[in-house]
Amino acid sequence: MPPPCPTLCRLPAANLGLPWSRPSIATPRLALAARRSRAVAARASSSSPDSSFGSRMEDSVKKTLADNPVVIYSKSWCSYSMEVKGLFKRIGVEPHVIELDHLGAQGPQLQKVLERLTGQSTVPNVFIGGKHIGGCTDTVKLHRKGDLVTMLTELDIKVNSS
Ligand SMILES: N[C@@H](CCC(=O)N[C@@H](CS)C(=O)NCC(=O)O)C(=O)O
């Protein structure tokens, strides 16, 4: 008969080649402790620096959209971004442009936040009056229908429609 476990379970050691039996997780007291520590871990991860960083970034996007009537999240090298910036330039509207590739490590994080908010993972990501318009193709289509100028005019933004 192996000696009893001196500290935890006081049961004879099972024949596992160990000096003392490992307490089974099914032991009610230990199972309860395991559940408690999982709950603590879950609470800790939900308030981790990453998630609060994400929500601060989300707040900063919302502030940017509230403060600027036309916002383009762009990448400086992206031809679609260049096209949409060119379109606004042609109609004489100066958008607030955020070049994600100029933000270092925050760029990809901001892109993830934008994806969470809009469902769109690509740039350019265009907003007018806080409303999500879409990418380059969506903005060009809106312009061809005449709706881009209408939206801008409704926001009291002067448009050069020549
Ligand atoms: N159909 C999209 C195409 C946009 C697109 O493909 N953008 C590329 C960059 S030029 C992109 O965002 N790629 C993924 C990335 O850079 O993370 C539009 O019209 O805006």
PDB file of C-alpha atoms in Angstrom, residues 9-10 16 28 51 54-55 66 83-84 107 112 119 134-135 140 142 149:
ATOM      1  CA  CYS A   9      -6.136  14.617  -0.833  1.00  0.00           C
ATOM      2  CA  ARG A  10      -4.941  12.232   1.842  1.00  0.00           C
ATOM      3  CA  LEU A  16       1.322   6.307 -11.636  1.00  0.00           C
ATOM      4  CA  PRO A  28     -15.014  18.889  -5.840  1.00  0.00           C
ATOM      5  CA  SER A  51      -9.135  45.413 -25.385  1.00  0.00           C
ATOM      6  CA  GLY A  54      -9.009  48.798 -28.999  1.00  0.00           C
ATOM      7  CA  SER A  55     -11.912  50.655 -27.447  1.00  0.00           C
ATOM      8  CA  ALA A  66     -17.524  63.633 -35.668  1.00  0.00           C
ATOM      9  CA  GLU A  83      -7.821  57.613 -57.076  1.00  0.00           C
ATOM     10  CA  VAL A  84     -10.337  58.539 -54.395  1.00  0.00           C
ATOM     11  CA  GLY A 107      -1.750  51.402 -38.528  1.00  0.00           C
ATOM     12  CA  LYS A 112      -8.728  46.216 -37.544  1.00  0.00           C
ATOM     13  CA  GLY A 119     -17.045  45.388 -42.092  1.00  0.00           C
ATOM     14  CA  GLY A 134     -17.125  52.332 -48.633  1.00  0.00           C
ATOM     15  CA  GLY A 135     -14.023  52.070 -50.777  1.00  0.00           C
ATOM     16  CA  VAL A 140     -16.778  56.690 -57.654  1.00  0.00           C
ATOM     17  CA  LEU A 142     -21.800  57.486 -55.771  1.00  0.00           C
ATOM     18  CA  VAL A 149     -22.186  66.034 -54.619  1.00  0.00           C
TER      19      VAL A 149
END
